[in-house]
Tab-separated table of C-alpha atoms and ligand atoms in Angstrom:
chain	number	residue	atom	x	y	z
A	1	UNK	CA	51.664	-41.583	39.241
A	2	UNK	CA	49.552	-42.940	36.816
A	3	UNK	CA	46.804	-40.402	36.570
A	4	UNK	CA	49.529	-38.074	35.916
A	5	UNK	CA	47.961	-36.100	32.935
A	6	UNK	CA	50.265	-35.942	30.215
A	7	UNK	CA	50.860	-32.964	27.015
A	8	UNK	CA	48.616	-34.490	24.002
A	9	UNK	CA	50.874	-36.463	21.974
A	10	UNK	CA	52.683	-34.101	18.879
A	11	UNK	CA	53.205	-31.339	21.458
A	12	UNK	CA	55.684	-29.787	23.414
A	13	UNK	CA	55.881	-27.554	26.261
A	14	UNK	CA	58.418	-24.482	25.904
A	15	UNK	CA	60.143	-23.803	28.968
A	16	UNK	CA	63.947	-23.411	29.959
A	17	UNK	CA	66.485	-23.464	27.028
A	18	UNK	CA	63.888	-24.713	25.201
A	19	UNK	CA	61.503	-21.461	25.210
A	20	UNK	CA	65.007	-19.626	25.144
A	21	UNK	CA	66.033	-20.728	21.529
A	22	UNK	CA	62.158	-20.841	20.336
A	23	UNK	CA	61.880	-16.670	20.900
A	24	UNK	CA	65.431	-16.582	19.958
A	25	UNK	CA	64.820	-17.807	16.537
A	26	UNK	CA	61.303	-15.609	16.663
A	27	UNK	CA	62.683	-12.388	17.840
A	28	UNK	CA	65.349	-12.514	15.277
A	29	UNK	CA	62.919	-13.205	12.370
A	30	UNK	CA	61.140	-10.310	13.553
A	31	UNK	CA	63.756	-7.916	13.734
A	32	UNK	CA	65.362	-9.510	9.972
A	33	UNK	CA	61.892	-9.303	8.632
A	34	UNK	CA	61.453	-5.356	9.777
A	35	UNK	CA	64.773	-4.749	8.091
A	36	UNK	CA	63.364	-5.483	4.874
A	37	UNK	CA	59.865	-3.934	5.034
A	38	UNK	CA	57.866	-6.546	6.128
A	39	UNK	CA	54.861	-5.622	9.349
A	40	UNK	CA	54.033	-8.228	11.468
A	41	UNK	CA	49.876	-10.004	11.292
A	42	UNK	CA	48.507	-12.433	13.642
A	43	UNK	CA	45.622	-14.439	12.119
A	44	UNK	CA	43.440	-16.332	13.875
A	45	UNK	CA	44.976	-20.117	14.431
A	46	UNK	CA	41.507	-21.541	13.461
A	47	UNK	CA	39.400	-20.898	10.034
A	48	UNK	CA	36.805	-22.111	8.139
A	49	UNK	CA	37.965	-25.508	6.627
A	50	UNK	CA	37.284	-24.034	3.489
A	51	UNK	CA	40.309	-21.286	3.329
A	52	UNK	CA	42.216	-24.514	3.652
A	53	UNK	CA	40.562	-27.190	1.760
A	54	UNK	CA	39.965	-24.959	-1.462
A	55	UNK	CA	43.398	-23.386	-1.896
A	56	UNK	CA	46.026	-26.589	-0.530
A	57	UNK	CA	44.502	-28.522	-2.787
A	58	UNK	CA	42.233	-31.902	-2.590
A	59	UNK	CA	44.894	-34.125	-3.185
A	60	UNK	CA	47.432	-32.331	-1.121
A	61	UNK	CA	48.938	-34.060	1.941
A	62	UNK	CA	47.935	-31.636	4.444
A	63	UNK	CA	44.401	-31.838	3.229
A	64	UNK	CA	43.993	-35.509	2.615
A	65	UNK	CA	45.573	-36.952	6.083
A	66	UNK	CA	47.077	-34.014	8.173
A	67	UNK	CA	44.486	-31.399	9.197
A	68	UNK	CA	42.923	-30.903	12.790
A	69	UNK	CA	39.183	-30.143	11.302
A	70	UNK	CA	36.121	-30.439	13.473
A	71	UNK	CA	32.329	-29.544	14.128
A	72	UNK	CA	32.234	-26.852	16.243
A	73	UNK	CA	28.869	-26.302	18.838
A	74	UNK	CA	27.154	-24.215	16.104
A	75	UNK	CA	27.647	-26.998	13.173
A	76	UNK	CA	30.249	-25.070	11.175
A	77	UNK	CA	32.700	-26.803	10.104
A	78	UNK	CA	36.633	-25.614	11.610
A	79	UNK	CA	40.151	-26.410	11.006
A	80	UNK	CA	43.158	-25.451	12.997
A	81	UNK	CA	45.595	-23.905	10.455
A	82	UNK	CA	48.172	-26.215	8.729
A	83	UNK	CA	50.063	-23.337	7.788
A	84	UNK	CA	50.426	-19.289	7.266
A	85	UNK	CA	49.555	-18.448	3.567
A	86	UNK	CA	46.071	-19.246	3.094
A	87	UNK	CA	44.642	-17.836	6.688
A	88	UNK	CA	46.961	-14.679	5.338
A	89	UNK	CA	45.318	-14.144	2.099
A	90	UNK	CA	42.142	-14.572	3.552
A	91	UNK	CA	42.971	-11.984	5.733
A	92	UNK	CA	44.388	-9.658	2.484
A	93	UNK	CA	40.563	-10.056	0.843
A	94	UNK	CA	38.349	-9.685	3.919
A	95	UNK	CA	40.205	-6.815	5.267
A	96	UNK	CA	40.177	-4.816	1.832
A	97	UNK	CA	43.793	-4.737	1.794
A	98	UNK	CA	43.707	-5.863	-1.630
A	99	UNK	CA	43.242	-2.045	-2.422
A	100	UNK	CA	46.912	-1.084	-0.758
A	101	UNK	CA	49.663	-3.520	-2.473
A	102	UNK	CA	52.143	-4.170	-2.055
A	103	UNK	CA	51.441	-5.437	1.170
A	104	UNK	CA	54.426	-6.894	3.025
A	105	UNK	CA	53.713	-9.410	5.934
A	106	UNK	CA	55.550	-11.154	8.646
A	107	UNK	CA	54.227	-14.062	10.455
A	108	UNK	CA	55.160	-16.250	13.718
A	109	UNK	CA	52.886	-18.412	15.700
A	110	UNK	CA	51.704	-22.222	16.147
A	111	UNK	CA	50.116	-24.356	13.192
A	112	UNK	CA	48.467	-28.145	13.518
A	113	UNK	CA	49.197	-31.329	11.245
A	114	UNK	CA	48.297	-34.566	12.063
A	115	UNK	CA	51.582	-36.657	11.894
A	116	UNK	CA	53.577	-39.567	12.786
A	117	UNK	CA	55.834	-37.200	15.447
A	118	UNK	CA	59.422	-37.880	15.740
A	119	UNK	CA	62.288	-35.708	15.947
A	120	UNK	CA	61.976	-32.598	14.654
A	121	UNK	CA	57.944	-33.334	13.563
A	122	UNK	CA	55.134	-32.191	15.831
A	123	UNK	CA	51.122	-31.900	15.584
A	124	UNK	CA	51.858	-28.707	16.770
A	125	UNK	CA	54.526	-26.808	15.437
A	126	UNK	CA	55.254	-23.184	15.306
A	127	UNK	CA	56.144	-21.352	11.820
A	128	UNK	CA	57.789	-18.087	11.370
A	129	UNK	CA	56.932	-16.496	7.657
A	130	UNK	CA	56.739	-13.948	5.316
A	131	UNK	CA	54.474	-13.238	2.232
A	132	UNK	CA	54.828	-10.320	-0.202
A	133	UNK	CA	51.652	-10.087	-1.831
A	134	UNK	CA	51.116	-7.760	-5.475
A	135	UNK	CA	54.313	-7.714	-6.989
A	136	UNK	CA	54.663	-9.937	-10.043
A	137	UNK	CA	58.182	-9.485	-11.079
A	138	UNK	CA	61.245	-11.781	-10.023
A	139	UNK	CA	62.729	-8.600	-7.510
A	140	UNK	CA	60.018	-9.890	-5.158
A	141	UNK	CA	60.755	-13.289	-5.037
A	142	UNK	CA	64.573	-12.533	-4.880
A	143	UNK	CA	63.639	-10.403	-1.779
A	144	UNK	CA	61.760	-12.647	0.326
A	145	UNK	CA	64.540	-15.341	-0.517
A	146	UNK	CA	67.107	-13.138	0.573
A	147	UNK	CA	65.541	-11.949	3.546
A	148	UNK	CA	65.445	-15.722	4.420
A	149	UNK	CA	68.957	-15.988	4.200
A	150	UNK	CA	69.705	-13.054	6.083
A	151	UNK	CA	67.606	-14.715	8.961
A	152	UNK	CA	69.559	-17.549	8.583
A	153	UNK	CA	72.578	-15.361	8.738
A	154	UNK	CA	71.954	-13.998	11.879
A	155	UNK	CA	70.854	-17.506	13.526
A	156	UNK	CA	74.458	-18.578	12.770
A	157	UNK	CA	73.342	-21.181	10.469
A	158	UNK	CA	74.084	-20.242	6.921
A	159	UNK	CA	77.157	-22.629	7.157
A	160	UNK	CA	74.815	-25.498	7.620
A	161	UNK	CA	72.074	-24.618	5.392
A	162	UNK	CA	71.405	-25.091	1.180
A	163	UNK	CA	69.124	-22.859	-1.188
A	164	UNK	CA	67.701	-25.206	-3.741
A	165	UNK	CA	65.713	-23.352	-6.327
A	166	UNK	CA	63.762	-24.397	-9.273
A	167	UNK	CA	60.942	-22.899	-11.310
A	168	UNK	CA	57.328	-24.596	-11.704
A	169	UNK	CA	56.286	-22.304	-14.785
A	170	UNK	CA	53.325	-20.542	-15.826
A	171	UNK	CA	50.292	-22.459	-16.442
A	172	UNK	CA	51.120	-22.998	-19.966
A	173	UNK	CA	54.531	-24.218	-19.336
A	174	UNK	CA	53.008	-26.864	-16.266
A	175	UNK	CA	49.999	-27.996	-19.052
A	176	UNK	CA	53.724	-28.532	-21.431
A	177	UNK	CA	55.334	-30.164	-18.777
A	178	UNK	CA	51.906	-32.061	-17.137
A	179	UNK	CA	51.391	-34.101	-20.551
A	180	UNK	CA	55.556	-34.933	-20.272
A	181	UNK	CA	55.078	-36.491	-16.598
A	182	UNK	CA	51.719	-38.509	-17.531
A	183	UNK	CA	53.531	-39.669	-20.458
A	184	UNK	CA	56.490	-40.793	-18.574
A	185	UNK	CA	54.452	-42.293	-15.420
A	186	UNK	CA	51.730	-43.966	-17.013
A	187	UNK	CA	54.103	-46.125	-18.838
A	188	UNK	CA	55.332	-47.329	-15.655
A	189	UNK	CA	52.171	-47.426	-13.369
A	190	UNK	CA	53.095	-50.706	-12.332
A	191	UNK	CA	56.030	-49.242	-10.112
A	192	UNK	CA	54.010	-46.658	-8.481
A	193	UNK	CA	52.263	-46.200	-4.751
A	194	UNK	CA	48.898	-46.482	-4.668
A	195	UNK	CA	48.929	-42.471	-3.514
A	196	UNK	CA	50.961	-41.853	-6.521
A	197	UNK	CA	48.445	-43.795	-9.077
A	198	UNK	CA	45.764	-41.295	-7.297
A	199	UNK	CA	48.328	-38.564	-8.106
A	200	UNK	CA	48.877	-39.392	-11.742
A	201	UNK	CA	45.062	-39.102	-12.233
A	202	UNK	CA	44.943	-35.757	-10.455
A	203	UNK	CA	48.044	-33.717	-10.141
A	204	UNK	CA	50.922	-36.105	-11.306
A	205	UNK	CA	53.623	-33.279	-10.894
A	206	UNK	CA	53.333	-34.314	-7.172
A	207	UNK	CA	54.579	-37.612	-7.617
A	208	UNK	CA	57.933	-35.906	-7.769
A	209	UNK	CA	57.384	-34.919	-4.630
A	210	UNK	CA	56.648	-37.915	-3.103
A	211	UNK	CA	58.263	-40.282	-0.393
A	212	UNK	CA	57.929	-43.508	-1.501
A	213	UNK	CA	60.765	-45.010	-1.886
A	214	UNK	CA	59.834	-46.875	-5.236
A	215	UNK	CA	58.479	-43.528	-6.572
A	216	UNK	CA	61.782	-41.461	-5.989
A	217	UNK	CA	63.081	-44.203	-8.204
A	218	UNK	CA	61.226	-43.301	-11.218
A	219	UNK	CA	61.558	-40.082	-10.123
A	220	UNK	CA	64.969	-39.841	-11.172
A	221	UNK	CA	65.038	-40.753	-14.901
A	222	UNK	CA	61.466	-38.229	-15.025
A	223	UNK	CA	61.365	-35.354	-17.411
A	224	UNK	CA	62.434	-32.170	-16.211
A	225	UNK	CA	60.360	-28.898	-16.221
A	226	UNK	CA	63.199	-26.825	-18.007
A	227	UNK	CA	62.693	-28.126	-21.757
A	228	UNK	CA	58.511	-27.278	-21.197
A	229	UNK	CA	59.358	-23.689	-20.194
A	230	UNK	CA	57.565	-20.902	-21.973
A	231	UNK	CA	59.797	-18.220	-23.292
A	232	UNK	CA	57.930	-15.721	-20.896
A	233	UNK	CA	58.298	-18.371	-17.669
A	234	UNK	CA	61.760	-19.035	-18.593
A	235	UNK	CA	62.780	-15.357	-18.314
A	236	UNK	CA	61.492	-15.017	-15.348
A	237	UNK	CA	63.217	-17.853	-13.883
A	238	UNK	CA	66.658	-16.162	-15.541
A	239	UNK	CA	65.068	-12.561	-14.161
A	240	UNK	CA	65.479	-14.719	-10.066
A	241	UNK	CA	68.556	-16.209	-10.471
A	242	UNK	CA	70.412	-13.149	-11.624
A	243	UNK	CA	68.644	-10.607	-8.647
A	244	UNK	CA	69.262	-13.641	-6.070
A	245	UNK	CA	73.357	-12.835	-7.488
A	246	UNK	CA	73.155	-9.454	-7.210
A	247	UNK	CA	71.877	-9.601	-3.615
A	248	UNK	CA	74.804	-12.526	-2.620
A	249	UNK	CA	72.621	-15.204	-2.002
A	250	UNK	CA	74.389	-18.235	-2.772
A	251	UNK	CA	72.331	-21.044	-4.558
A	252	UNK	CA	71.587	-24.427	-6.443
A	253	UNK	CA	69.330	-25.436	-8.731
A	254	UNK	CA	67.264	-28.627	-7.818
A	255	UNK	CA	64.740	-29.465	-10.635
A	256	UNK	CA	63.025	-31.719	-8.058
A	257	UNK	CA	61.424	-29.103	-6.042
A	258	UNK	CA	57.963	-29.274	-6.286
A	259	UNK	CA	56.222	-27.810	-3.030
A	260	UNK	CA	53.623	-29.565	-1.628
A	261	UNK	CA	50.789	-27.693	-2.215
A	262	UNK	CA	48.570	-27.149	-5.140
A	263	UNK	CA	48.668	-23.448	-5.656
A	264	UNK	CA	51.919	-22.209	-6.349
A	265	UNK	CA	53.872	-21.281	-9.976
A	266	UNK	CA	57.037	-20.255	-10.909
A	267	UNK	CA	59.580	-19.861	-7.915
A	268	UNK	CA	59.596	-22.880	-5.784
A	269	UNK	CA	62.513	-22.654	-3.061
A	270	UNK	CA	63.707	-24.913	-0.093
A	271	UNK	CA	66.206	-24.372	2.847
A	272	UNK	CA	67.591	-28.202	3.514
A	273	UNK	CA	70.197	-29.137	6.111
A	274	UNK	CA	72.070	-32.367	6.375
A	275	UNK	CA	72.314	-31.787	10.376
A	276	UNK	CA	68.261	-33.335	10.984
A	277	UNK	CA	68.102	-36.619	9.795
A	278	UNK	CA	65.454	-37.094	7.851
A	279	UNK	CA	63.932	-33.714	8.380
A	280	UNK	CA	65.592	-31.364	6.269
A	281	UNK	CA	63.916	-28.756	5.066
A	282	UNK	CA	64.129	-26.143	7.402
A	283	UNK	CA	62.800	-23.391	5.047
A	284	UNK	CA	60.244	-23.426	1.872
A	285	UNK	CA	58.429	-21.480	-0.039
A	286	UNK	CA	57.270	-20.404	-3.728
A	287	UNK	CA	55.121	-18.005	-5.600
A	288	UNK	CA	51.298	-18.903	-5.688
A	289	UNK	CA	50.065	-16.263	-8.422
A	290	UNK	CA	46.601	-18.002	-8.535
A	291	UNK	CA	46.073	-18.099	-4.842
A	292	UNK	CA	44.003	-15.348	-3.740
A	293	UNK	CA	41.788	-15.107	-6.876
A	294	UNK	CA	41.117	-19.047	-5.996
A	295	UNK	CA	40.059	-18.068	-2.959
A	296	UNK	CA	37.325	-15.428	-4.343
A	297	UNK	CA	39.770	-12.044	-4.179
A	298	UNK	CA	40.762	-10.059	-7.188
A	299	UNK	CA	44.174	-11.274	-8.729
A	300	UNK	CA	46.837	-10.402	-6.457
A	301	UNK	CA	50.176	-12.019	-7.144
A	302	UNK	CA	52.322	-13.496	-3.921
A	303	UNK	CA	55.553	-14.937	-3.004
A	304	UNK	CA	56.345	-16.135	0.308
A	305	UNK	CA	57.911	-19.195	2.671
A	306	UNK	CA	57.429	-20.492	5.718
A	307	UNK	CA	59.847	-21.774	8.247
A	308	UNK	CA	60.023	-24.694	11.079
A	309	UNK	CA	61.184	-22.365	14.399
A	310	UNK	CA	61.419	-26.189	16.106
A	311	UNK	CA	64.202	-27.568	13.181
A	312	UNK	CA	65.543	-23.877	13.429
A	313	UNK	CA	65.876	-24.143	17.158
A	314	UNK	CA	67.192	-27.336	16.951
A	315	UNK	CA	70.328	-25.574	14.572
A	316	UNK	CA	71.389	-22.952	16.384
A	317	UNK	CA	73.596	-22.503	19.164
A	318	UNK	CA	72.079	-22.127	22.290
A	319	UNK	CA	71.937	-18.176	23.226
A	320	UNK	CA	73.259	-16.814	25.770
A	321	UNK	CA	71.561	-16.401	28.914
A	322	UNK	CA	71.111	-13.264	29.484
A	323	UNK	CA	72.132	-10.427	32.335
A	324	UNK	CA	69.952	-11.963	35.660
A	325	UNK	CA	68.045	-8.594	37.601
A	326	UNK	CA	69.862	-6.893	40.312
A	327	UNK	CA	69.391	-8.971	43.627
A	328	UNK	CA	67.978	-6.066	46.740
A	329	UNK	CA	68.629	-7.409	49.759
A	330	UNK	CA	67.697	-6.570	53.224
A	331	UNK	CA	70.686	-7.059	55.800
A	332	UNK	CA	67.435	-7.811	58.291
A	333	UNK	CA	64.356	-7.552	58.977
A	334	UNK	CA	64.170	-3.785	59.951
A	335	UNK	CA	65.314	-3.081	56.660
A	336	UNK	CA	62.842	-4.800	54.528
A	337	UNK	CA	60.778	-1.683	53.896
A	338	UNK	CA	63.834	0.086	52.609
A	339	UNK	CA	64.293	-2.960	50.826
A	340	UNK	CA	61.255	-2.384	48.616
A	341	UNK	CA	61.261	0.931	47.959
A	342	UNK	CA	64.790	0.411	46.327
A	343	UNK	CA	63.431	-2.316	44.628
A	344	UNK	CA	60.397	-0.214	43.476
A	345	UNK	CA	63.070	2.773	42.023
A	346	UNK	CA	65.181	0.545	40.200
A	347	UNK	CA	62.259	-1.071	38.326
A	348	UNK	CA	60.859	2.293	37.806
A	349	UNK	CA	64.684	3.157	36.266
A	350	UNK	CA	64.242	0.506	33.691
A	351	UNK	CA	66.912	-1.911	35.670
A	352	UNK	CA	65.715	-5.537	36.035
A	353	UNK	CA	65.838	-6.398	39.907
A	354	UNK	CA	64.397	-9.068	42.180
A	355	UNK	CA	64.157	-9.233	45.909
A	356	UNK	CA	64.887	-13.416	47.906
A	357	UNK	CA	61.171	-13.929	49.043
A	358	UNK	CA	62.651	-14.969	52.295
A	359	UNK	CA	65.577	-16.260	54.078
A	360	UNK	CA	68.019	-14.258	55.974
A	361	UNK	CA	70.653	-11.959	54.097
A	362	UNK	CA	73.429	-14.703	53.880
A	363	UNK	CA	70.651	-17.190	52.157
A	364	UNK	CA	69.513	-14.147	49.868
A	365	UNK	CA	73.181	-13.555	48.916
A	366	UNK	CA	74.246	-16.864	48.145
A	367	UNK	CA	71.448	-17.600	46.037
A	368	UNK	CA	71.735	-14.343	44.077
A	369	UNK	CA	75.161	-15.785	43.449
A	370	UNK	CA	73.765	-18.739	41.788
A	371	UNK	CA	71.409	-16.730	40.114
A	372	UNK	CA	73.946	-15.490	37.697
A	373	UNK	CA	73.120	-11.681	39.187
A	374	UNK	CA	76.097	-9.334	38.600
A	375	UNK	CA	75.302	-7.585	41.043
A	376	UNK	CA	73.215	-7.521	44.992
A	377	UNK	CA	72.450	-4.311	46.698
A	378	UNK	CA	72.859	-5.054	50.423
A	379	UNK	CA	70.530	-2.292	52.335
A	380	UNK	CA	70.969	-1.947	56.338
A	381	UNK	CA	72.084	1.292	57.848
A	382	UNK	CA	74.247	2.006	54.869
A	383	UNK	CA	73.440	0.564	51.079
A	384	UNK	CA	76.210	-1.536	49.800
A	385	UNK	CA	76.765	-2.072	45.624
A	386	UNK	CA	78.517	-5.712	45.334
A	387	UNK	CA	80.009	-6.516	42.248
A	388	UNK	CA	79.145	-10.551	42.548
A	389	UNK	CA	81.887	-11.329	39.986
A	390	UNK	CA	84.648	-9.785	41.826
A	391	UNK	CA	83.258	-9.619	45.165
A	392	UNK	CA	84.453	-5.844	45.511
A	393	UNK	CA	81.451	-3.013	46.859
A	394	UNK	CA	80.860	0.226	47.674
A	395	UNK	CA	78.808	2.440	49.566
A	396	UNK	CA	76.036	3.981	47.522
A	397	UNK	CA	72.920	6.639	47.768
A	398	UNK	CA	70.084	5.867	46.422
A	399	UNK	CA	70.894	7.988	43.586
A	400	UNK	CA	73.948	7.044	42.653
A	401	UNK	CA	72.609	3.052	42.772
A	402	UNK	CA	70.676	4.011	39.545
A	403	UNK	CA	73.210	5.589	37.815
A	404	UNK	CA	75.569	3.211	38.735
A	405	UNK	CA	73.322	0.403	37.373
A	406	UNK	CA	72.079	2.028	34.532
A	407	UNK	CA	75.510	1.925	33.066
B	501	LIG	P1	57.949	-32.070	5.215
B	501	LIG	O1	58.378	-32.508	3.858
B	501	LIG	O2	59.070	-32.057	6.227
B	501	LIG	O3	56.692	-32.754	5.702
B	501	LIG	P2	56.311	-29.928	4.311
B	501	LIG	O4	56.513	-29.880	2.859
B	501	LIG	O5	55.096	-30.566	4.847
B	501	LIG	O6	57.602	-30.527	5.040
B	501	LIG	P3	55.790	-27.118	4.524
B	501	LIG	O7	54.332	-27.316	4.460
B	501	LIG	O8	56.495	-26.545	3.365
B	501	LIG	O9	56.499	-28.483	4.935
B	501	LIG	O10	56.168	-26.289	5.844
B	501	LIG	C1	57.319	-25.441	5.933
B	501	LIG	C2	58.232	-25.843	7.081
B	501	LIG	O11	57.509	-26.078	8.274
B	501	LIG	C3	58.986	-27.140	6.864
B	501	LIG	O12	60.093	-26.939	6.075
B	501	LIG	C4	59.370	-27.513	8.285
B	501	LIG	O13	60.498	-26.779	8.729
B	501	LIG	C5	58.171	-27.070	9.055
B	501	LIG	N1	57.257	-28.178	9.345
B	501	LIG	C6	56.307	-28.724	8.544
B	501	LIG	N2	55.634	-29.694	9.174
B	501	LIG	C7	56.165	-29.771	10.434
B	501	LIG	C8	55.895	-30.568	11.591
B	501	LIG	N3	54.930	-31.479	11.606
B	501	LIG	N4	56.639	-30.362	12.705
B	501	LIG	C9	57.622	-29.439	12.732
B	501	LIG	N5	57.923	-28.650	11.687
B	501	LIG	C10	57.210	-28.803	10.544
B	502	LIG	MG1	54.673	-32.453	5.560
């Protein structure tokens, strides 16, 4: 079938075991997430390229070759969000919630990069997330990482997964630590990309970021942030590693963390597995102090980190399937309006049931058996309970079906 029309390449359908593990992972999030405070917002999945292209940065990634931005009818110009944190923010300034901090906020829904897709790397992806916007002390940071963890936890995954932490200083300590790394690069510009030339000129701490093989090279004999620290930016990086002890959240320090994006200071974090390939981060985030004033709001602090549910889904084990509904079936056709009405009570009792659509009552049992039901509820001039697993039944009222069911 040639004319067969096909998903656009990058995307995925959810369905099956698929969908299963997606909500899976997204249900547990949301349930981890309440646990510690956070309330769940849905931004809209398309801004104004601006709350994107002013706050990741002009030289980012995302901005320079990943995002899905086009003319709409009316001329304005649109982007389909890369990821949570700036649509979030924008949503903290516009909806005057900059008056109410600390806000707490959850996240879970699709975002859009233009990739190379392969294995565990879409167009469109789906993020779960948190931000905690308005502290600025090191508890905050410690409690979004930690309530990572905990998600992690409860995906049955923490035995695969790494915390690498490192600190990107205050502004004074990156201007310290900026003049180290053009120092160190420009004396071997020779060995660098072309993209990290570009960087050196404009944000050269992202070389250390970068995938070039030849650049990871030089990466490794690079300065490292700690000597440039600021007394102030050092104690707060002493202030997170001592609150992410107290709360048992094993980690290890990994001076190359960077982040991709522009906006972030101090805490920069990652989640990596070795279980993906080449796709191993499964979890990142950092602080982003400067973020919301950048994008015209009054100075908020944040911390937050953003998670791929596809790598995530990917992890765990597959969950189980759960109870299938109650199977009501008619013993024939004179009892198919009895039939209903039972059907009809039990979903009014809160019990999941399903009636065959047709077939005789021999069809209708044998596929409830496939079904995975635990149970069919024969009706003809008595009702029947059948206990599919052990084939055993008994006659039943009406009345008695519910409570029997509902325990
Ligand atoms: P990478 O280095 O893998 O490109 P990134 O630095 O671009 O990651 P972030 O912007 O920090 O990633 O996004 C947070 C998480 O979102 C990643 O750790 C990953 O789990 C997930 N993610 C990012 N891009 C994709 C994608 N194209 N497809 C699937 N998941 C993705
Ligand atoms: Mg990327």
């Amino acid at each position: 079938m040639a004319n067969q029309l096909q998903p656009v390449r990058g995307t995925r359908d959810l369905t099956g075991e698929d969908a299963t593990r997606h909500f899976h992972v997204v249900e547990t999030a949301r349930r981890v997430a309440r646990l510690y405070g956070f309330s769940e917002w849905q931004t809209p999945i398309f801004e104004d390229t601006r709350v994107f292209s002013r706050t990741l940065g002009e030289t980012s990634d995302v901005v320079t070759k990943e995002m899905y931005t086009f003319e709409d009818r009316g001329g304005d110009s649109i982007t389909l969000r890369p990821e949570g944190t700036a649509g979030v923010c924008r949503a903290l300034i516009t909806g005057g919630l900059t008056q109410t901090l600390p806000q707490k906020v959850f996240y879970a829904g699709p975002m859009f990069r233009y990739e190379r897709p392969q294995k565990g790397r879409y167009r469109q992806f789906h993020q779960i997330g948190v931000e905690l916007l308005g502290p600025a002390s090191p508890l905050a940071d410690a409690e979004v990482i930690s309530a990572g963890w905990r998600i992690l936890n409860e995906l049955g995954i923490a035995q695969d997964v790494e915390l690498h932490i490192n600190t990107l200083g205050d502004a004074q300590s990156r201007a310290n630590y900026r003049d180290a790394l053009v120092a160190y690069f420009s004396a071997h510009t020779a060995q660098l990309s072309e993209d990290s030339k570009l960087r050196l000129e404009k944000n050269p701490l992202r070389i250390l970021d970068s995938k070039d093989e030849g650049d990871k090279a030089l990466v490794e004999n690079a300065p490292l942030i700690y000597a440039h620290l600021t007394e102030e930016a050092a104690a707060f990086y002493e202030g997170l590693k001592s609150t992410l002890s107290a709360f048992g959240v094993p980690f290890v320090e990994d001076p190359r963390i960077v982040r991709g994006l522009d906006y972030y200071n101090h805490t920069a974090f990652e989640f990596v597995t070795n279980a993906l390939g080449a796709q191993g981060t499964v979890m990142a985030g950092g602080r982003y102090d400067g973020l919301v004033e950048q994008m015209g709001g009054p100075n908020v602090p944040g911390i937050g980190w953003g998670a791929g549910i596809e790598r995530l889904s990917m992890l765990i084990a597959a969950p189980p399937v759960g109870v299938q509904p109650v199977a009501v079936i008619p013993m024939s056709a004179a009892f198919e309006g009895q039939a209903l009405e039972l059907l009809n009570l039990l979903r009014n009792s809160n019990i999941a049931a399903e009636t065959g659509y047709s077939g005789n009552a021999k069809k209708r049992l044998e596929r409830a058996n496939k079904s995975g039901a635990g149970f069919a509820v024969l009706v003809g001039a008595e009702i029947k309970l059948k206990n599919l697993a052990d084939g055993s039944q008994e006659d039943v009222t009406a009345d008695m079906l519910v409570k029997r069911l509902s325990a």
